[in-house]
Each structure stands twice: as C-alpha cells, then as structure tokens.
Short mmCIF file of C-alpha atoms in Angstrom, two decimals:
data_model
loop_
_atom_site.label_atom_id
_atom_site.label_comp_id
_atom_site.label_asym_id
_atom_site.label_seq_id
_atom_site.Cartn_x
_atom_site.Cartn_y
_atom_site.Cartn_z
CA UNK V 1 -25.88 -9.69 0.02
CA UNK V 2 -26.35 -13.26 -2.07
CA UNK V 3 -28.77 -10.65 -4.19
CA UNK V 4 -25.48 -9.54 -5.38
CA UNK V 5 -23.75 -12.62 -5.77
CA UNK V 6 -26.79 -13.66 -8.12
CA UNK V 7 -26.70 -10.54 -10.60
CA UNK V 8 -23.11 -10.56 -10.72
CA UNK V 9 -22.98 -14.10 -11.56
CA UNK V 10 -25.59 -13.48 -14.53
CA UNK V 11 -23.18 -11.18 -16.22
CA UNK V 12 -20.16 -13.62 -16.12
CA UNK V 13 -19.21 -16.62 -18.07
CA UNK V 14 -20.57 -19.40 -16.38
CA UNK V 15 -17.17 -20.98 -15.54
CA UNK V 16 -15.98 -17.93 -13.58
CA UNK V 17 -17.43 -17.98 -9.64
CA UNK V 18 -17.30 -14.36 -8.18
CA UNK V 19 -16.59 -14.77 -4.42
CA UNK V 20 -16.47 -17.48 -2.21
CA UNK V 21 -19.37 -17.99 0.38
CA UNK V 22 -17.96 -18.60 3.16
CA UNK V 23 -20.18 -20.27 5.84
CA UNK V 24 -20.86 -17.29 7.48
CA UNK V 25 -22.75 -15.93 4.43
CA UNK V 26 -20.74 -13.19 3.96
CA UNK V 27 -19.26 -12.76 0.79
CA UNK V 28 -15.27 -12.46 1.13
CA UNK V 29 -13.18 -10.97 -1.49
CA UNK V 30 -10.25 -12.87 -2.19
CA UNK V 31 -6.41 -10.17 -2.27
CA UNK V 32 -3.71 -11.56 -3.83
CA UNK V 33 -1.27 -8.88 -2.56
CA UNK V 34 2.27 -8.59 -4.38
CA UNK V 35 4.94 -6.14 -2.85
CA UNK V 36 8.55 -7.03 -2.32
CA UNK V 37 8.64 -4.77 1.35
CA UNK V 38 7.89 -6.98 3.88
CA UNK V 39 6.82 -4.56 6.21
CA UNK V 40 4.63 -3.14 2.84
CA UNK V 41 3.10 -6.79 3.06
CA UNK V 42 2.16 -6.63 6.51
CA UNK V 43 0.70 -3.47 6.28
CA UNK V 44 -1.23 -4.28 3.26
CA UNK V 45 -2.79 -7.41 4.92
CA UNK V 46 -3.56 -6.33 8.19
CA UNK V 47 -5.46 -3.07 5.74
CA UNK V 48 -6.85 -6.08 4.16
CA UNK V 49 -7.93 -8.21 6.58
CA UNK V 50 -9.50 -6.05 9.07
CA UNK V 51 -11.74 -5.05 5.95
CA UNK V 52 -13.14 -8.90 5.99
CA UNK V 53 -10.92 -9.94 2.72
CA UNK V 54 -9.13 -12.73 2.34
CA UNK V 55 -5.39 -12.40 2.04
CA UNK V 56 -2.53 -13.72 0.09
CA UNK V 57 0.46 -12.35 0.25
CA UNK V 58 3.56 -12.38 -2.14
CA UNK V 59 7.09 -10.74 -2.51
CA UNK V 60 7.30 -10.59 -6.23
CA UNK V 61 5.92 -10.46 -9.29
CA UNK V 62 7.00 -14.13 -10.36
CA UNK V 63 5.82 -15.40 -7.60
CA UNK V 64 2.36 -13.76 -8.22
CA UNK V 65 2.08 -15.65 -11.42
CA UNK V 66 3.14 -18.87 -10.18
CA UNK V 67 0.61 -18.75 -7.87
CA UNK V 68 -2.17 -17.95 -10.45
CA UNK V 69 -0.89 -20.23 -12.48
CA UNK V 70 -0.41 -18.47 -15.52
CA UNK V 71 1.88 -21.14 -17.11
CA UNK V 72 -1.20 -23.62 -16.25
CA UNK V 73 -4.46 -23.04 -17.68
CA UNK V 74 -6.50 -22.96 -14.04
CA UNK V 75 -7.41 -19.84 -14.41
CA UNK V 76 -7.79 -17.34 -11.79
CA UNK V 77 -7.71 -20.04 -9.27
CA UNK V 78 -4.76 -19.92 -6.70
CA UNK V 79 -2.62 -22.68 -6.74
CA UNK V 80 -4.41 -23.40 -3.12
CA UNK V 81 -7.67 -23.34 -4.76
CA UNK V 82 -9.15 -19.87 -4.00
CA UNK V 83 -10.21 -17.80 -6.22
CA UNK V 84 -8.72 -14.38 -6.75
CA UNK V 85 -11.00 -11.95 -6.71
CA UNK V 86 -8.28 -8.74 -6.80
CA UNK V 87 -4.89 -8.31 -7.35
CA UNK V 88 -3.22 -5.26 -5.36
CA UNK V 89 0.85 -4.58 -7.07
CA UNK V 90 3.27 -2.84 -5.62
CA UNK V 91 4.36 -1.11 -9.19
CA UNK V 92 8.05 -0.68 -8.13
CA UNK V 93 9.97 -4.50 -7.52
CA UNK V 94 12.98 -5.78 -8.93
CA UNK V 95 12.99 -8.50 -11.12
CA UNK V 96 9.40 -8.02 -12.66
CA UNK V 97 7.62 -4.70 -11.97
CA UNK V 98 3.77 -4.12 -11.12
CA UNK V 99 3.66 -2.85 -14.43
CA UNK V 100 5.10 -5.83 -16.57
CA UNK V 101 2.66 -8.24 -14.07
CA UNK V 102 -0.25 -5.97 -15.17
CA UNK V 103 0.64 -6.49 -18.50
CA UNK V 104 1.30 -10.55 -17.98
CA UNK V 105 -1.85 -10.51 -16.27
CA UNK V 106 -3.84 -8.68 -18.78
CA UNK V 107 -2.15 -10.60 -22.01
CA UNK V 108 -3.89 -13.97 -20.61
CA UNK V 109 -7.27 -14.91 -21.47
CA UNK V 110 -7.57 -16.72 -18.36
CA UNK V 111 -6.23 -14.30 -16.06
CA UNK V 112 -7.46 -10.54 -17.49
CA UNK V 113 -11.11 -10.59 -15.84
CA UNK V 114 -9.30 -10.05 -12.43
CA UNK V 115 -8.82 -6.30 -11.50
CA UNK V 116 -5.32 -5.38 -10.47
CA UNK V 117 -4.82 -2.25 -8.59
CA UNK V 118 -1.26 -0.42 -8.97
CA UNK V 119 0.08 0.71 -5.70
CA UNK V 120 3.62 3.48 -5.65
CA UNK V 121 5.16 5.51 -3.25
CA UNK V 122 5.76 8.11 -6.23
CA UNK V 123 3.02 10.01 -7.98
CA UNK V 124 4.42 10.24 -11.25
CA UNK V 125 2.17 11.09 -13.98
CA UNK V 126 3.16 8.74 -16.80
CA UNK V 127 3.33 5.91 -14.90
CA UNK V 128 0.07 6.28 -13.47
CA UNK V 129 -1.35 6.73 -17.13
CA UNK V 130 1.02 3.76 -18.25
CA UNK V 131 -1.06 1.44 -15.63
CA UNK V 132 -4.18 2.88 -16.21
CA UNK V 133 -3.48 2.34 -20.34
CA UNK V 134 -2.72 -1.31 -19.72
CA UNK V 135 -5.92 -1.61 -17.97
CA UNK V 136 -5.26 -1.37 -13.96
CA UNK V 137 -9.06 -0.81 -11.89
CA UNK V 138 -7.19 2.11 -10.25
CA UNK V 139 -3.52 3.91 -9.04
CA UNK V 140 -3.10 4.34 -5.65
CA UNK V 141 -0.38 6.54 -3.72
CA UNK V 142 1.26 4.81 -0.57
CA UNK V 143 1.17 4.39 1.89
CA UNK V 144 -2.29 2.93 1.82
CA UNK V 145 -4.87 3.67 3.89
CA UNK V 146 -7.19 2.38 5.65
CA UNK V 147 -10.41 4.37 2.95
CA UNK V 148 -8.83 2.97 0.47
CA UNK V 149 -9.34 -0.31 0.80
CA UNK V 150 -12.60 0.44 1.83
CA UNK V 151 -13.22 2.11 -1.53
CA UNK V 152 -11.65 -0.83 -3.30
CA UNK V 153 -13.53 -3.11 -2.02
CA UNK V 154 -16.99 -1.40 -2.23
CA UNK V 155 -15.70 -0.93 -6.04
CA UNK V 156 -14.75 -4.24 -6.75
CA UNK V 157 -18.02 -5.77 -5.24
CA UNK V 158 -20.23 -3.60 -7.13
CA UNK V 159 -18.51 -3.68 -10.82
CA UNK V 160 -16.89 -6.50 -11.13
CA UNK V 161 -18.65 -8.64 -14.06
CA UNK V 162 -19.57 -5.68 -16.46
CA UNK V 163 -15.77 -4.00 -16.30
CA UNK V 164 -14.14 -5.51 -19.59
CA UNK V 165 -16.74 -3.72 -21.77
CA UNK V 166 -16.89 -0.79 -20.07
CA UNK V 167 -13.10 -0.50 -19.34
CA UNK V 168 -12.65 -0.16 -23.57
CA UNK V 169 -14.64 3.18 -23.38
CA UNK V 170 -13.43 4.40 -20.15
CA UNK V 171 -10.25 4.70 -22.05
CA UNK V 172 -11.50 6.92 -25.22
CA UNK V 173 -13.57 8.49 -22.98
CA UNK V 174 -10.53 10.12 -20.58
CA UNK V 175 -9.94 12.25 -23.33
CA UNK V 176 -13.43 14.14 -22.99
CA UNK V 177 -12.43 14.28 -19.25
CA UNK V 178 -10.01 16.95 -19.76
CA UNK V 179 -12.73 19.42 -21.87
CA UNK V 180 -14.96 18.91 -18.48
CA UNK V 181 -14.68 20.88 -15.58
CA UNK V 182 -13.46 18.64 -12.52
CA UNK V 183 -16.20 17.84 -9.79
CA UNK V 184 -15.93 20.16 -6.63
CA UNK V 185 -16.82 17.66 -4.31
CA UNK V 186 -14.82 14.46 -5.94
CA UNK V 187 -11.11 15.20 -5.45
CA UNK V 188 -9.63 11.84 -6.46
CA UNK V 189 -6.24 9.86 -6.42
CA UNK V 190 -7.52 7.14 -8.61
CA UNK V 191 -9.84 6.92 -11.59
CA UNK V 192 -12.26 3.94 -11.42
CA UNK V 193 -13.98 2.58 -14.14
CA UNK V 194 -17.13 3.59 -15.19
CA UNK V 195 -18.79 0.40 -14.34
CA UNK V 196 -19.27 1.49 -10.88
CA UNK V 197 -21.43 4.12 -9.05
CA UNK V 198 -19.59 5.31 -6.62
CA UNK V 199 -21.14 8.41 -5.46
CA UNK V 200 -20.70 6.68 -1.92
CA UNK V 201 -16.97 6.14 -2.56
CA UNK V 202 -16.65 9.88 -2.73
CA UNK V 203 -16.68 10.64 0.83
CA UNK V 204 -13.99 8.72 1.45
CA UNK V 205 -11.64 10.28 -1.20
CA UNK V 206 -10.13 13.04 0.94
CA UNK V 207 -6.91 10.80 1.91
CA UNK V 208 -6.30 10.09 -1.56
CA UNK V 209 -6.51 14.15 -3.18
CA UNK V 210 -2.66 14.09 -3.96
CA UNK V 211 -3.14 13.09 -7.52
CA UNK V 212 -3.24 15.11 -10.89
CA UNK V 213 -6.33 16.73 -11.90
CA UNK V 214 -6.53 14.34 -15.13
CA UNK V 215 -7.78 11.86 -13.00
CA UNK V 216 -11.43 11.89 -12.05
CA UNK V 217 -14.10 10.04 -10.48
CA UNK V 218 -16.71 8.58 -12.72
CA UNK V 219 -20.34 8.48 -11.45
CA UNK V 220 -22.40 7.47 -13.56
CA UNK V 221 -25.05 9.72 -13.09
CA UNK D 1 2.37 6.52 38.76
CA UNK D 2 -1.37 5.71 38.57
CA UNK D 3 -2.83 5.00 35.55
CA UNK D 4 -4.41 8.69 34.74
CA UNK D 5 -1.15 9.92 35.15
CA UNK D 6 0.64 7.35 32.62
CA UNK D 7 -2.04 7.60 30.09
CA UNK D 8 -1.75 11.11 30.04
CA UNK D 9 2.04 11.39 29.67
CA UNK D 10 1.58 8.92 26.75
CA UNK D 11 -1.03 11.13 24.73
CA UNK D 12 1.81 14.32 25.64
CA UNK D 13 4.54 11.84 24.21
CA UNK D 14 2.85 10.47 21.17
CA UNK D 15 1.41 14.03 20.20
CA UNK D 16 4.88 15.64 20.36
CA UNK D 17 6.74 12.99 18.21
CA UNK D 18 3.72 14.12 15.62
CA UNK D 19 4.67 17.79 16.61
CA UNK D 20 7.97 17.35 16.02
CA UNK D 21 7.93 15.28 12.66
CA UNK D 22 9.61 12.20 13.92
CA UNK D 23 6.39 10.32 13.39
CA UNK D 24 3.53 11.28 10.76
CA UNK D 25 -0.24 10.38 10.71
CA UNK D 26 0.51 7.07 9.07
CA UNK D 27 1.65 6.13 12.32
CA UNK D 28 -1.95 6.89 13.79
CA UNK D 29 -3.13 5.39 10.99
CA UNK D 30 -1.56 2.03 12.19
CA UNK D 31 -2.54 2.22 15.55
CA UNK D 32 -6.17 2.31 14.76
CA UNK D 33 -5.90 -0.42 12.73
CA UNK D 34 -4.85 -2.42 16.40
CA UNK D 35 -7.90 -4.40 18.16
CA UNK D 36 -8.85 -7.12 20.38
CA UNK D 37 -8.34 -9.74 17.09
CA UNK D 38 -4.85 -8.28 16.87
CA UNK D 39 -3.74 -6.29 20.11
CA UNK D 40 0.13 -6.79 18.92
CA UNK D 41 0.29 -5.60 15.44
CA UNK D 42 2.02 -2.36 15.78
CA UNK D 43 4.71 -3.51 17.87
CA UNK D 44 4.93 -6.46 14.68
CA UNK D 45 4.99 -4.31 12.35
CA UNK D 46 7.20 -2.01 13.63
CA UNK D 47 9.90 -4.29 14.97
CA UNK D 48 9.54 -6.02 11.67
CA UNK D 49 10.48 -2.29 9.95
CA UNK D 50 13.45 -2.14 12.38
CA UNK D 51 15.03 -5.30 11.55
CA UNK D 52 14.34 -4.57 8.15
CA UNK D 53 15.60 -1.07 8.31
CA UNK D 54 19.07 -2.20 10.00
CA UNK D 55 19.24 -4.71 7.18
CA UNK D 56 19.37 -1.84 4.64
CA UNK D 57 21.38 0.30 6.26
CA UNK D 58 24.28 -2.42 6.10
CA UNK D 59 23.27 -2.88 2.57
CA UNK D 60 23.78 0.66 1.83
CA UNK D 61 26.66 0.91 3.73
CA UNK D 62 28.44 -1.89 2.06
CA UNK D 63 27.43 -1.03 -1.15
CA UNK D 64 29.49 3.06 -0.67
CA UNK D 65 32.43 0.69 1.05
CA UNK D 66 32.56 -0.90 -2.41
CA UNK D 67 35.81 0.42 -4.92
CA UNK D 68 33.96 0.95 -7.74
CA UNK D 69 30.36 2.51 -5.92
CA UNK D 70 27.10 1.43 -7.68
CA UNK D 71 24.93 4.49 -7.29
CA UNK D 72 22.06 2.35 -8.15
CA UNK D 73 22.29 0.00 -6.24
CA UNK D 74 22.68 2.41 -3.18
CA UNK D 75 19.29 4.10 -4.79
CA UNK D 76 17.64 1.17 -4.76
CA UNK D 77 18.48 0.29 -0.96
CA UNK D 78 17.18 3.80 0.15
CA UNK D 79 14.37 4.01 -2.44
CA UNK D 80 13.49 0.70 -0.19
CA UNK D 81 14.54 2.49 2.96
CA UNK D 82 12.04 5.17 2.08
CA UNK D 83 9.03 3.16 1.14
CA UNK D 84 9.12 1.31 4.08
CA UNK D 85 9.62 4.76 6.50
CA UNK D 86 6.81 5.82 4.83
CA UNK D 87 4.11 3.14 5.58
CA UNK D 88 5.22 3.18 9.11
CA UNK D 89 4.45 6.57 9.60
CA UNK D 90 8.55 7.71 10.47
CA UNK D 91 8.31 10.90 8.43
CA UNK D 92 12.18 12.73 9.16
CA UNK D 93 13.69 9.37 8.53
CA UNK D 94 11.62 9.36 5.21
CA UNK D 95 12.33 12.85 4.50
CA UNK D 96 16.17 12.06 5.21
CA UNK D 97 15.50 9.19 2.77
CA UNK D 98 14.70 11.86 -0.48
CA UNK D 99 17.65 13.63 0.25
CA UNK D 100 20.19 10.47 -0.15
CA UNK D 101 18.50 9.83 -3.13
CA UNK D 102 19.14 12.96 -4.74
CA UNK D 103 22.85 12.55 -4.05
CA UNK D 104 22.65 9.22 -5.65
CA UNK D 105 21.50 10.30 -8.63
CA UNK D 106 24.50 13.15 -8.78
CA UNK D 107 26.78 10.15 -7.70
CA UNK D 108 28.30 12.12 -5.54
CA UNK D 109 30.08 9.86 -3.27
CA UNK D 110 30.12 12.78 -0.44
CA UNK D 111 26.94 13.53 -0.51
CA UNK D 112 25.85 9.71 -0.05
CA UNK D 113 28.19 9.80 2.62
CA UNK D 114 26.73 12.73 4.63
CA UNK D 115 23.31 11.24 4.13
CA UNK D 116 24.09 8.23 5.33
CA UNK D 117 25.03 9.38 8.74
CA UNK D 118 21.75 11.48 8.73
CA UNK D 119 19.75 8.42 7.99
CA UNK D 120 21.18 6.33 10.40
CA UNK D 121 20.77 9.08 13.07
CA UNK D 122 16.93 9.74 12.29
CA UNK D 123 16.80 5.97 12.40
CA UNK D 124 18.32 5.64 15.48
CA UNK D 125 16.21 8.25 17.05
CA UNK D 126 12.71 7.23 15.80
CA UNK D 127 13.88 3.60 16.77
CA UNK D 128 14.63 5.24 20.12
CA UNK D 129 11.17 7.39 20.71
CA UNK D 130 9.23 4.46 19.31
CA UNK D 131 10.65 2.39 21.87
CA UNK D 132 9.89 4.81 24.26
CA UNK D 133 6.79 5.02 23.13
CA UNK D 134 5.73 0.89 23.81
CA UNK D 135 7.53 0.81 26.80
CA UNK D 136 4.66 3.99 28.09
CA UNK D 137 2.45 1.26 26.66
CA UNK D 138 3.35 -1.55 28.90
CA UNK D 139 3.39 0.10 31.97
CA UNK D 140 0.19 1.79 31.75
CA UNK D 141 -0.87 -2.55 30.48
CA UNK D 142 0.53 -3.23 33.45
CA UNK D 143 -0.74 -0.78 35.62
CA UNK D 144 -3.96 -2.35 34.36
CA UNK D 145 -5.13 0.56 32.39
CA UNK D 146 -6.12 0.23 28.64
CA UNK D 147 -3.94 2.40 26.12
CA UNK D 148 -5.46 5.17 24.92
CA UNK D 149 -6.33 6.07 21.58
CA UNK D 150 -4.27 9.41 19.91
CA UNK D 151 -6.53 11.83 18.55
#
C-alpha cells in the first residue's frame, strides 16, 4: 500500500501530503462529512468509519469552511491539523447548500484539489448535472449505502493526484457519452472521473442503478 | 422461552415489518453495519431519529397552528422529516412524508392537516414496532443468545 502513497505523491505538488500514515501502516482517508440531519451524520460516519476512514463530522456548510479554513490560507488542513482527503455534502441545507460549498470549495486555489461528493435524497436531473458542472467526483442518491462508500473510497485512493486535468475533459467529453450506447453490465448512479479504473467498482453499482441513463461509468479501457 | 424459540420469533417479527412496509432494507442495511466495535449503534441511531423525529413533528405542528401558515417552512420540516425516515430504513412513514409535501406545495391548509395526523400515526407505529423489535433483542441478550442476523 505505501507503493501507492509514493506514485500518488509524484503527481502532486510537493506541498500537498495525500493521506496520513497512521502507525498502523495503513493508509486512512480523511471524510470531512457535512449534512445538517443529525441522524444523516451518524449514519454517514458509522458508513464511514467501519470502512477504516477517518471522520469529521459537520452540520452545515459554514461550518465546513471554517473548519478548512478557507478564510485562512492553510489549505486543506483541518483546523485540528488533519488533512482532508474527501469532502462528502449533503446538497440540500439551509443557510449554504452542498452546491454553493462545492462552488466555495472549488473557487479556492487552496481548497479545489479535494474531491467533494454531492449526496440528495432527490434524484433530480439538473441538479445532479449542476454538481457534476461545478466539478463534484460524483452524485450520490440517499440514503447511502454501505457499496458506496466502498466505491468512494477505492475511487478516491486510486485517482486522486491526476483528477484536475482529467476532470476538464471528462466534462467535454459527457457530450460523446450520449452518441454511445450505455454499458450492459455498468448501471450507474454516479459518474466518476475518468482518472480512475474502476472496472472493480462496477460490481458494486447495483444499489446505486436509480439514476438517469446520461450518467455512465468511465473505464478507461 | 428458550433462546431458539426467541430468535426465531424475532426473524418472523423483523421479516414482517419488511413485509408489511413499515420498515425497508435500509433498515437491514443498518443492522449489518452493527459489530463487536459498536454493538449499540442501531439502538443510537434510531433513538437519535426518534427524538429528532418528535422534534419535527412539533415544529410542523406549530408552524400549521401559526395565523398566517408558512407552507415552506412546513415543507422544509417534512422534507427533513423525510430524509431522515429514509436513512433509517422507516419506509410508510417516508412514504407518508411525500404526500404532506405535495399538499404543501398546493398550500392547502387541509390537506397539511390530514397528513399530519397520518405522519404522526406511521410515526407512532414504527416507533412502536421498532421498540418491539429491541425489546425481542434484549431478551434473547439476556437469555444469553446472540441476535441473529435478518436475511
């Protein structure tokens, strides 16, 4: 697993440490969770934690920032000192919605490497695109499950690093996704970038079949 | 009863409330995610949902009490409501959930009215089965049996 750590590191500015080692050797992905239902927070963490990440949980989307910082110029370093390695939204919140903190989130240099994941109870399609647009990893229908994280995090460890490049043609590219003919075995809730092969993730997709046939999984063979 | 017996009667239980609708496989879901680190977490999560649930069911009742009735603001309580039935697995309560809402958005005040009283009875009843449900739990604990899994 430090293989990993090493090649991602190479393809990152030097300044910006992927996970945290903990002692064990494993290497932990840090969750910065945001969702203003607390039983949506437990949920979300226990999802979280029983898939060895680390977990920090917060009701809104001002809260969110003020623990990244974003007014400071730490960078994605919680306020505690942990890096975040993921940010999961809930997209509907009063005050500031998943949406606007994608957009916060992706509008600062310091913060826009992190991947933030959308999460809604309603699968509507122009929200979905909306997040996807602004540059969210993925979309993903509540309640979540248990695969999901699974394929998040098996995602996120594999492609994070090379995403911002790739993410700019992922989005001209969607529009050759409609000519093709959708994959038989791949029916997905959530398009990931193309950064990642996840022929593995597909297995695990079946929970997550409720969304529109515009979005696909990308494999990049 | 021995410890076959009370096992037994809680697979019957927990498969009819899925039968039935009261609960949905989110529910199951939730149970898996239970283990040695964290033997309690269903019982948290789901008394958490409760407390949170009776919370927004006075909201939602003080908010149609009001003279001038902000349909939003009722929306937004059971648009709440419903999220949270939802990751808990309590699928009529949901369901009765996205039926309020669509009175809300007609604003009509009898409508919201009538829903309300089905909400707070699916509430009451999945609160009751659920109950019902951990209290099966505890004996068979007690009994010195281990729960058994749903599937």
């Amino acid at each position: 697993m430090s293989i990993t750590g090493q090649v991602l590191r190479r393809n990152l500015p030097e300044n910006v440490e992927v996970f945290d080692d903990s002692p064990s050797g494993s290497l932990e992905l840090h969750v910065l969770a945001v969702d203003d239902s607390v039983v949506d927070r437990m949920v979300i963490e226990r999802l979280l934690k029983i898939s060895s990440c680390k977990v920090t949980t917060v009701e809104s989307g001002t809260r969110a920032l003020q623990y990244l910082g974003l007014d400071g110029e730490k960078g994605p370093v919680g306020f505690d000192g942990l890096k975040v390695n993921l940010i999961m939204t809930d997209y509907s919140m009063p005050g500031m919605t998943g949406y606007e903190l994608l957009k916060k989130i992706k509008g600062s240099s310091v913060l826009r490497e992190i991947p933030v994941v959308i999460m809604s109870s309603e699968n509507v399609l122009a929200r979905i695109d909306r997040c996807l647009e602004e540059g969210a990893e993925e979309f993903l229908l509540k309640p979540v499950k248990l695969s999901d994280v699974r394929r998040l995090k098996d995602f996120i460890t594999r492609g994070e690093g090379k995403d911002s490049g790739e993410r700019i043609n992922h989005k001209r590219k969607r529009e050759d996704d409609y000519a093709s003919s959708s994959s038989p075995s791949s029916p997905s809730s959530s398009v990931l970038s193309a950064s990642s092969s996840s022929s593995s993730a597909s297995s695990s997709l079946s929970s997550s079949a409720r969304l529109s046939k515009r979005a696909k999984l990308r494999n990049k063979d | 009863m021995e410890v076959g017996q009370l096992q037994r009667r809680l697979v019957d239980y927990t498969k009819s409330l899925l039968t039935e609708g009261i609960l949905d496989d989110q529910f199951s879901q939730l149970q898996k995610l239970q283990d040695e680190s964290n033997p309690g977490f269903l019982v948290e999560v789901v008394s958490l949902f409760f407390e949170d649930s009776e919370k927004l069911l006075n909201d939602i009742t003080r908010a149609l009490d009001q003279q001038g009735v902000d349909f939003k603001t009722v929306d937004a309580y059971v648009h709440q409501l419903k999220g949270s039935s939802a990751s808990v697995g309590a699928l009529k309560l949901k369901n009765a959930c996205v039926a309020f809402r669509s009175f809300c958005e007609e604003q009509s005040m009898e409508g919201c009215l009538r829903s309300l009283q089905e909400v707070k009875q699916e509430y009451y009843n999945v609160k009751n089965k659920v109950e019902t449900l951990f209290k099966m739990e505890k004996q068979i604990v007690a009994a010195g049996g281990s729960v058994p899994k749903t599937e």
